[in-house]
Amino acid sequence: ETGVTQSPTHLIKTRGQQVTLRCSSQSGHNTVSWYQQALGQGPQFIFQYYREEENGRGNFPPRFSGLQFPNYSSELNVNALELDDSALYLCASSFPGAFSTDTQYFGPGTRLTVL
Amino acid sequence: RKEVEQDPGPFNVPEGATVAFNCTYSNSASQSFFWYRQDCRKEPKLLMSVYSSGNEDGRFTAQLNRASQYISLLIRDSKLSDSATYLCVVNPRYGGSQGNLIFGKGTKLSVKP
């Protein structure tokens, strides 16, 4: 187990609604990244937070927004949901270091279905 | 051209077989390389980092060819428990803790008795 937790595990919403997904990072990790994984695809980077600041963003529209709290947990908010937002949303935590083996550890994900 | 491309699969092999996965990446400035494994409806888990010198972990061997922008993973003596999707991952930054991990679509492996 990575120690990264996400809630909820599953969620069903309708088009136009808003959703908030939550992530608790592994103890000692100060960086949280969010990814979207559509069916049959690899995960795609949404954004990353480092010490409560956004530290990089992928090719996602502004209706995808995030937040990181002082305890390094994080939220992903998606406004005006579209059918194509149906996916597995993965949170990954990490601690930037000097080693090439440093990497990101994923939580179990939240499966979002938009009807 | 996609940033990370993998063999589409699926690979269906008998137990004990040797199987090789290939991956190419488009950004020559990429710094870090990994293989992740993802079981059905689960999160990706780090299998191993990949180095230019090649590295081995038990039955798994990973190779990186920077000149050809090519990454490989070899699994020897396949087990039923190796059945999963294998994701090739590249990071433009040193290490994998920061930055945008770029994933391939994954190659599905099914190991049969």
PDB file of C-alpha atoms in Angstrom:
ATOM      1  CA  GLU A   1       0.000   0.000   0.000  1.00  0.00           C
ATOM      2  CA  THR A   2       1.270   3.494  -0.865  1.00  0.00           C
ATOM      3  CA  GLY A   3      -0.446   5.330   1.981  1.00  0.00           C
ATOM      4  CA  VAL A   4      -2.203   7.621  -0.508  1.00  0.00           C
ATOM      5  CA  THR A   5      -5.953   7.701   0.006  1.00  0.00           C
ATOM      6  CA  GLN A   6      -8.718   9.137  -2.154  1.00  0.00           C
ATOM      7  CA  SER A   7     -12.402   9.802  -1.624  1.00  0.00           C
ATOM      8  CA  PRO A   8     -14.958   8.995  -2.747  1.00  0.00           C
ATOM      9  CA  THR A   9     -14.179   5.724  -4.553  1.00  0.00           C
ATOM     10  CA  HIS A  10     -17.062   6.083  -6.989  1.00  0.00           C
ATOM     11  CA  LEU A  11     -19.243   9.007  -7.996  1.00  0.00           C
ATOM     12  CA  ILE A  12     -22.097   9.518 -10.445  1.00  0.00           C
ATOM     13  CA  LYS A  13     -22.960  13.035 -11.596  1.00  0.00           C
ATOM     14  CA  THR A  14     -24.968  14.587 -14.402  1.00  0.00           C
ATOM     15  CA  ARG A  15     -23.772  16.995 -17.072  1.00  0.00           C
ATOM     16  CA  GLY A  16     -23.352  20.550 -15.845  1.00  0.00           C
ATOM     17  CA  GLN A  17     -22.862  19.596 -12.212  1.00  0.00           C
ATOM     18  CA  GLN A  18     -19.755  20.283 -10.153  1.00  0.00           C
ATOM     19  CA  VAL A  19     -17.628  17.711  -8.318  1.00  0.00           C
ATOM     20  CA  THR A  20     -14.890  17.756  -5.664  1.00  0.00           C
ATOM     21  CA  LEU A  21     -12.464  14.877  -5.296  1.00  0.00           C
ATOM     22  CA  ARG A  22     -10.145  14.514  -2.316  1.00  0.00           C
ATOM     23  CA  CYS A  23      -6.685  13.088  -1.777  1.00  0.00           C
ATOM     24  CA  SER A  24      -4.535  12.508   1.294  1.00  0.00           C
ATOM     25  CA  SER A  25      -0.864  12.199   0.499  1.00  0.00           C
ATOM     26  CA  GLN A  26       1.579   9.721   1.959  1.00  0.00           C
ATOM     27  CA  SER A  27       3.098  10.839   5.240  1.00  0.00           C
ATOM     28  CA  GLY A  28       6.132  13.055   4.597  1.00  0.00           C
ATOM     29  CA  HIS A  29       5.174  13.855   1.005  1.00  0.00           C
ATOM     30  CA  ASN A  30       4.648  17.523   0.134  1.00  0.00           C
ATOM     31  CA  THR A  31       3.774  17.194  -3.548  1.00  0.00           C
ATOM     32  CA  VAL A  32       0.475  16.029  -4.991  1.00  0.00           C
ATOM     33  CA  SER A  33      -0.278  15.427  -8.668  1.00  0.00           C
ATOM     34  CA  TRP A  34      -3.612  14.695 -10.290  1.00  0.00           C
ATOM     35  CA  TYR A  35      -4.152  12.560 -13.380  1.00  0.00           C
ATOM     36  CA  GLN A  36      -7.169  11.634 -15.472  1.00  0.00           C
ATOM     37  CA  GLN A  37      -7.325   8.129 -16.944  1.00  0.00           C
ATOM     38  CA  ALA A  38      -9.996   7.498 -19.559  1.00  0.00           C
ATOM     39  CA  LEU A  39     -10.911   3.909 -20.393  1.00  0.00           C
ATOM     40  CA  GLY A  40      -8.206   2.201 -22.435  1.00  0.00           C
ATOM     41  CA  GLN A  41      -5.773   5.116 -22.094  1.00  0.00           C
ATOM     42  CA  GLY A  42      -2.787   5.906 -19.946  1.00  0.00           C
ATOM     43  CA  PRO A  43      -3.145   8.523 -17.204  1.00  0.00           C
ATOM     44  CA  GLN A  44      -2.922  12.155 -18.337  1.00  0.00           C
ATOM     45  CA  PHE A  45      -1.439  14.870 -16.131  1.00  0.00           C
ATOM     46  CA  ILE A  46      -3.901  17.503 -14.925  1.00  0.00           C
ATOM     47  CA  PHE A  47      -1.757  19.525 -12.495  1.00  0.00           C
ATOM     48  CA  GLN A  48       0.640  19.306  -9.598  1.00  0.00           C
ATOM     49  CA  TYR A  49       0.789  21.102  -6.247  1.00  0.00           C
ATOM     50  CA  TYR A  50       3.975  21.638  -4.288  1.00  0.00           C
ATOM     51  CA  ARG A  51       3.777  23.229  -0.846  1.00  0.00           C
ATOM     52  CA  GLU A  52       0.288  24.616  -1.564  1.00  0.00           C
ATOM     53  CA  GLU A  53       1.246  26.235  -4.890  1.00  0.00           C
ATOM     54  CA  GLU A  54       0.409  25.001  -8.392  1.00  0.00           C
ATOM     55  CA  ASN A  55       3.637  23.637  -9.853  1.00  0.00           C
ATOM     56  CA  GLY A  56       2.709  22.736 -13.407  1.00  0.00           C
ATOM     57  CA  ARG A  57      -0.450  22.124 -15.360  1.00  0.00           C
ATOM     58  CA  GLY A  58      -1.351  19.846 -18.245  1.00  0.00           C
ATOM     59  CA  ASN A  59      -3.634  20.526 -21.170  1.00  0.00           C
ATOM     60  CA  PHE A  60      -6.902  20.760 -19.234  1.00  0.00           C
ATOM     61  CA  PRO A  61      -9.421  23.646 -19.309  1.00  0.00           C
ATOM     62  CA  PRO A  62      -9.776  26.103 -16.394  1.00  0.00           C
ATOM     63  CA  ARG A  63     -12.913  24.332 -15.160  1.00  0.00           C
ATOM     64  CA  PHE A  64     -10.453  21.840 -13.680  1.00  0.00           C
ATOM     65  CA  SER A  65      -9.051  23.501 -10.576  1.00  0.00           C
ATOM     66  CA  GLY A  66      -7.250  22.365  -7.483  1.00  0.00           C
ATOM     67  CA  LEU A  67      -6.122  23.172  -4.025  1.00  0.00           C
ATOM     68  CA  GLN A  68      -3.510  21.906  -1.597  1.00  0.00           C
ATOM     69  CA  PHE A  69      -3.858  22.353   2.147  1.00  0.00           C
ATOM     70  CA  PRO A  70      -1.165  22.967   4.811  1.00  0.00           C
ATOM     71  CA  ASN A  71      -1.221  19.242   5.684  1.00  0.00           C
ATOM     72  CA  TYR A  72      -0.497  18.586   1.964  1.00  0.00           C
ATOM     73  CA  SER A  73      -3.835  16.925   1.279  1.00  0.00           C
ATOM     74  CA  SER A  74      -5.439  18.106  -1.927  1.00  0.00           C
ATOM     75  CA  GLU A  75      -8.716  18.625  -3.761  1.00  0.00           C
ATOM     76  CA  LEU A  76      -9.582  18.479  -7.435  1.00  0.00           C
ATOM     77  CA  ASN A  77     -12.642  20.452  -8.487  1.00  0.00           C
ATOM     78  CA  VAL A  78     -14.353  20.085 -11.828  1.00  0.00           C
ATOM     79  CA  ASN A  79     -17.084  22.532 -12.836  1.00  0.00           C
ATOM     80  CA  ALA A  80     -19.671  22.216 -15.586  1.00  0.00           C
ATOM     81  CA  LEU A  81     -19.159  18.477 -15.978  1.00  0.00           C
ATOM     82  CA  GLU A  82     -19.159  17.018 -19.486  1.00  0.00           C
ATOM     83  CA  LEU A  83     -19.726  13.428 -20.579  1.00  0.00           C
ATOM     84  CA  ASP A  84     -16.024  13.165 -21.563  1.00  0.00           C
ATOM     85  CA  ASP A  85     -15.031  13.873 -17.951  1.00  0.00           C
ATOM     86  CA  SER A  86     -16.059  10.296 -17.121  1.00  0.00           C
ATOM     87  CA  ALA A  87     -12.790   8.674 -16.080  1.00  0.00           C
ATOM     88  CA  LEU A  88     -10.655   7.365 -13.251  1.00  0.00           C
ATOM     89  CA  TYR A  89      -9.088  10.304 -11.395  1.00  0.00           C
ATOM     90  CA  LEU A  90      -5.787   9.435  -9.800  1.00  0.00           C
ATOM     91  CA  CYS A  91      -3.916  11.328  -7.167  1.00  0.00           C
ATOM     92  CA  ALA A  92      -0.189  10.743  -6.696  1.00  0.00           C
ATOM     93  CA  SER A  93       2.043  11.956  -3.907  1.00  0.00           C
ATOM     94  CA  SER A  94       5.787  12.415  -3.862  1.00  0.00           C
ATOM     95  CA  PHE A  95       8.677  14.089  -2.092  1.00  0.00           C
ATOM     96  CA  PRO A  96      11.098  15.822  -4.436  1.00  0.00           C
ATOM     97  CA  GLY A  97      14.624  14.635  -3.801  1.00  0.00           C
ATOM     98  CA  ALA A  98      17.938  14.302  -5.523  1.00  0.00           C
ATOM     99  CA  PHE A  99      17.557  10.762  -6.744  1.00  0.00           C
ATOM    100  CA  SER A 100      16.561   9.582 -10.183  1.00  0.00           C
ATOM    101  CA  THR A 101      14.558   6.842  -8.509  1.00  0.00           C
ATOM    102  CA  ASP A 102      12.265   9.379  -6.829  1.00  0.00           C
ATOM    103  CA  THR A 103       8.815   8.935  -8.222  1.00  0.00           C
ATOM    104  CA  GLN A 104       5.115   9.432  -7.613  1.00  0.00           C
ATOM    105  CA  TYR A 105       2.958   6.997  -5.671  1.00  0.00           C
ATOM    106  CA  PHE A 106      -0.644   6.639  -6.703  1.00  0.00           C
ATOM    107  CA  GLY A 107      -3.811   6.375  -4.673  1.00  0.00           C
ATOM    108  CA  PRO A 108      -6.605   3.949  -5.617  1.00  0.00           C
ATOM    109  CA  GLY A 109      -8.456   6.591  -7.641  1.00  0.00           C
ATOM    110  CA  THR A 110     -11.979   7.957  -7.845  1.00  0.00           C
ATOM    111  CA  ARG A 111     -14.123   6.597 -10.655  1.00  0.00           C
ATOM    112  CA  LEU A 112     -16.345   9.417 -11.938  1.00  0.00           C
ATOM    113  CA  THR A 113     -19.280   8.720 -14.218  1.00  0.00           C
ATOM    114  CA  VAL A 114     -21.046  11.663 -15.864  1.00  0.00           C
ATOM    115  CA  LEU A 115     -24.513  10.939 -17.248  1.00  0.00           C
TER     116      LEU A 115
ATOM    117  CA  ARG B   1       3.246  11.603 -33.036  1.00  0.00           C
ATOM    118  CA  LYS B   2       2.336  10.606 -29.489  1.00  0.00           C
ATOM    119  CA  GLU B   3       4.851  11.504 -26.779  1.00  0.00           C
ATOM    120  CA  VAL B   4       5.124   7.910 -25.561  1.00  0.00           C
ATOM    121  CA  GLU B   5       4.179   4.989 -27.789  1.00  0.00           C
ATOM    122  CA  GLN B   6       3.930   1.354 -26.803  1.00  0.00           C
ATOM    123  CA  ASP B   7       3.166  -1.956 -28.484  1.00  0.00           C
ATOM    124  CA  PRO B   8      -0.641  -2.069 -28.500  1.00  0.00           C
ATOM    125  CA  GLY B   9      -0.896  -5.710 -27.381  1.00  0.00           C
ATOM    126  CA  PRO B  10      -2.563  -7.643 -25.968  1.00  0.00           C
ATOM    127  CA  PHE B  11       0.156 -10.199 -25.384  1.00  0.00           C
ATOM    128  CA  ASN B  12      -1.184 -13.669 -24.569  1.00  0.00           C
ATOM    129  CA  VAL B  13       1.607 -15.968 -23.402  1.00  0.00           C
ATOM    130  CA  PRO B  14       1.889 -19.309 -21.582  1.00  0.00           C
ATOM    131  CA  GLU B  15       3.377 -19.555 -18.112  1.00  0.00           C
ATOM    132  CA  GLY B  16       7.159 -19.697 -18.255  1.00  0.00           C
ATOM    133  CA  ALA B  17       7.426 -17.680 -21.460  1.00  0.00           C
ATOM    134  CA  THR B  18       9.704 -14.709 -21.960  1.00  0.00           C
ATOM    135  CA  VAL B  19       7.953 -11.581 -23.120  1.00  0.00           C
ATOM    136  CA  ALA B  20       9.353  -8.231 -24.239  1.00  0.00           C
ATOM    137  CA  PHE B  21       7.636  -4.859 -24.305  1.00  0.00           C
ATOM    138  CA  ASN B  22       8.910  -1.930 -26.323  1.00  0.00           C
ATOM    139  CA  CYS B  23       8.312   1.773 -25.989  1.00  0.00           C
ATOM    140  CA  THR B  24       9.503   4.887 -27.838  1.00  0.00           C
ATOM    141  CA  TYR B  25       9.378   8.498 -26.708  1.00  0.00           C
ATOM    142  CA  SER B  26       9.460  11.664 -28.758  1.00  0.00           C
ATOM    143  CA  ASN B  27      11.109  14.224 -26.467  1.00  0.00           C
ATOM    144  CA  SER B  28      14.865  13.764 -26.649  1.00  0.00           C
ATOM    145  CA  ALA B  29      15.269  15.996 -23.580  1.00  0.00           C
ATOM    146  CA  SER B  30      13.407  13.502 -21.372  1.00  0.00           C
ATOM    147  CA  GLN B  31      15.352  12.749 -18.214  1.00  0.00           C
ATOM    148  CA  SER B  32      13.684   9.941 -16.304  1.00  0.00           C
ATOM    149  CA  PHE B  33      12.080   6.699 -17.348  1.00  0.00           C
ATOM    150  CA  PHE B  34       9.948   4.155 -15.577  1.00  0.00           C
ATOM    151  CA  TRP B  35       7.779   1.106 -16.035  1.00  0.00           C
ATOM    152  CA  TYR B  36       4.566   1.006 -14.053  1.00  0.00           C
ATOM    153  CA  ARG B  37       2.194  -1.920 -13.727  1.00  0.00           C
ATOM    154  CA  GLN B  38      -1.574  -1.493 -13.528  1.00  0.00           C
ATOM    155  CA  ASP B  39      -3.965  -4.271 -12.570  1.00  0.00           C
ATOM    156  CA  CYS B  40      -7.537  -4.144 -13.828  1.00  0.00           C
ATOM    157  CA  ARG B  41      -9.439  -1.220 -12.261  1.00  0.00           C
ATOM    158  CA  LYS B  42      -6.567  -0.465  -9.895  1.00  0.00           C
ATOM    159  CA  GLU B  43      -3.984   2.319  -9.637  1.00  0.00           C
ATOM    160  CA  PRO B  44      -0.626   2.225 -11.436  1.00  0.00           C
ATOM    161  CA  LYS B  45       2.233   0.929  -9.303  1.00  0.00           C
ATOM    162  CA  LEU B  46       5.913   1.520  -9.924  1.00  0.00           C
ATOM    163  CA  LEU B  47       7.584  -1.615 -11.279  1.00  0.00           C
ATOM    164  CA  MET B  48      11.037  -0.221 -11.871  1.00  0.00           C
ATOM    165  CA  SER B  49      13.049   2.796 -12.925  1.00  0.00           C
ATOM    166  CA  VAL B  50      15.031   2.506 -16.144  1.00  0.00           C
ATOM    167  CA  TYR B  51      18.676   3.482 -16.578  1.00  0.00           C
ATOM    168  CA  SER B  52      20.940   3.742 -19.593  1.00  0.00           C
ATOM    169  CA  SER B  53      23.153   1.030 -18.169  1.00  0.00           C
ATOM    170  CA  GLY B  54      20.191  -1.325 -17.971  1.00  0.00           C
ATOM    171  CA  ASN B  55      18.846  -2.689 -14.735  1.00  0.00           C
ATOM    172  CA  GLU B  56      17.472  -5.944 -13.503  1.00  0.00           C
ATOM    173  CA  ASP B  57      15.105  -6.849 -10.697  1.00  0.00           C
ATOM    174  CA  GLY B  58      14.606 -10.575 -10.428  1.00  0.00           C
ATOM    175  CA  ARG B  59      12.810 -11.745 -13.556  1.00  0.00           C
ATOM    176  CA  PHE B  60      12.461  -8.199 -14.895  1.00  0.00           C
ATOM    177  CA  THR B  61      15.069  -6.388 -17.001  1.00  0.00           C
ATOM    178  CA  ALA B  62      14.694  -2.835 -18.266  1.00  0.00           C
ATOM    179  CA  GLN B  63      16.831  -1.114 -20.885  1.00  0.00           C
ATOM    180  CA  LEU B  64      17.057   2.470 -22.119  1.00  0.00           C
ATOM    181  CA  ASN B  65      18.591   3.562 -25.418  1.00  0.00           C
ATOM    182  CA  ARG B  66      18.736   7.360 -25.392  1.00  0.00           C
ATOM    183  CA  ALA B  67      20.110   7.610 -28.931  1.00  0.00           C
ATOM    184  CA  SER B  68      17.125   5.694 -30.319  1.00  0.00           C
ATOM    185  CA  GLN B  69      14.693   7.083 -27.701  1.00  0.00           C
ATOM    186  CA  TYR B  70      13.667   3.538 -26.951  1.00  0.00           C
ATOM    187  CA  ILE B  71      12.800   1.762 -23.687  1.00  0.00           C
ATOM    188  CA  SER B  72      12.244  -1.950 -23.201  1.00  0.00           C
ATOM    189  CA  LEU B  73      11.046  -4.322 -20.505  1.00  0.00           C
ATOM    190  CA  LEU B  74      11.803  -8.027 -20.534  1.00  0.00           C
ATOM    191  CA  ILE B  75       9.941 -10.473 -18.311  1.00  0.00           C
ATOM    192  CA  ARG B  76      11.437 -13.917 -17.990  1.00  0.00           C
ATOM    193  CA  ASP B  77       9.662 -17.052 -16.734  1.00  0.00           C
ATOM    194  CA  SER B  78       6.233 -15.396 -16.798  1.00  0.00           C
ATOM    195  CA  LYS B  79       3.876 -16.117 -13.914  1.00  0.00           C
ATOM    196  CA  LEU B  80       0.084 -15.960 -13.846  1.00  0.00           C
ATOM    197  CA  SER B  81       0.452 -13.049 -11.421  1.00  0.00           C
ATOM    198  CA  ASP B  82       2.296 -11.026 -14.092  1.00  0.00           C
ATOM    199  CA  SER B  83      -1.018 -10.558 -15.931  1.00  0.00           C
ATOM    200  CA  ALA B  84      -1.599  -6.798 -15.959  1.00  0.00           C
ATOM    201  CA  THR B  85      -1.188  -3.715 -18.122  1.00  0.00           C
ATOM    202  CA  TYR B  86       2.377  -2.405 -18.351  1.00  0.00           C
ATOM    203  CA  LEU B  87       2.752   1.353 -18.711  1.00  0.00           C
ATOM    204  CA  CYS B  88       5.859   3.010 -20.112  1.00  0.00           C
ATOM    205  CA  VAL B  89       6.419   6.366 -18.382  1.00  0.00           C
ATOM    206  CA  VAL B  90       8.702   9.281 -19.207  1.00  0.00           C
ATOM    207  CA  ASN B  91       9.404  12.455 -17.237  1.00  0.00           C
ATOM    208  CA  PRO B  92      10.987  15.545 -18.770  1.00  0.00           C
ATOM    209  CA  ARG B  93      12.542  16.234 -15.358  1.00  0.00           C
ATOM    210  CA  TYR B  94      15.220  14.429 -13.379  1.00  0.00           C
ATOM    211  CA  GLY B  95      13.658  11.871 -11.096  1.00  0.00           C
ATOM    212  CA  GLY B  96       9.957  11.233 -11.096  1.00  0.00           C
ATOM    213  CA  SER B  97       8.771  13.073  -8.049  1.00  0.00           C
ATOM    214  CA  GLN B  98       8.064  16.377  -9.775  1.00  0.00           C
ATOM    215  CA  GLY B  99       6.743  17.275 -13.139  1.00  0.00           C
ATOM    216  CA  ASN B 100       4.472  15.698 -15.582  1.00  0.00           C
ATOM    217  CA  LEU B 101       4.751  11.912 -15.802  1.00  0.00           C
ATOM    218  CA  ILE B 102       3.897  11.093 -19.412  1.00  0.00           C
ATOM    219  CA  PHE B 103       2.300   7.692 -19.800  1.00  0.00           C
ATOM    220  CA  GLY B 104       1.949   5.464 -22.804  1.00  0.00           C
ATOM    221  CA  LYS B 105      -1.417   3.785 -23.395  1.00  0.00           C
ATOM    222  CA  GLY B 106      -0.105   0.586 -21.882  1.00  0.00           C
ATOM    223  CA  THR B 107       0.351  -2.963 -23.117  1.00  0.00           C
ATOM    224  CA  LYS B 108      -1.898  -5.647 -21.707  1.00  0.00           C
ATOM    225  CA  LEU B 109      -0.279  -8.954 -20.777  1.00  0.00           C
ATOM    226  CA  SER B 110      -2.264 -12.135 -20.132  1.00  0.00           C
ATOM    227  CA  VAL B 111      -0.312 -15.128 -18.873  1.00  0.00           C
ATOM    228  CA  LYS B 112      -2.203 -18.393 -19.330  1.00  0.00           C
ATOM    229  CA  PRO B 113      -1.673 -21.716 -17.486  1.00  0.00           C
TER     230      PRO B 113
END
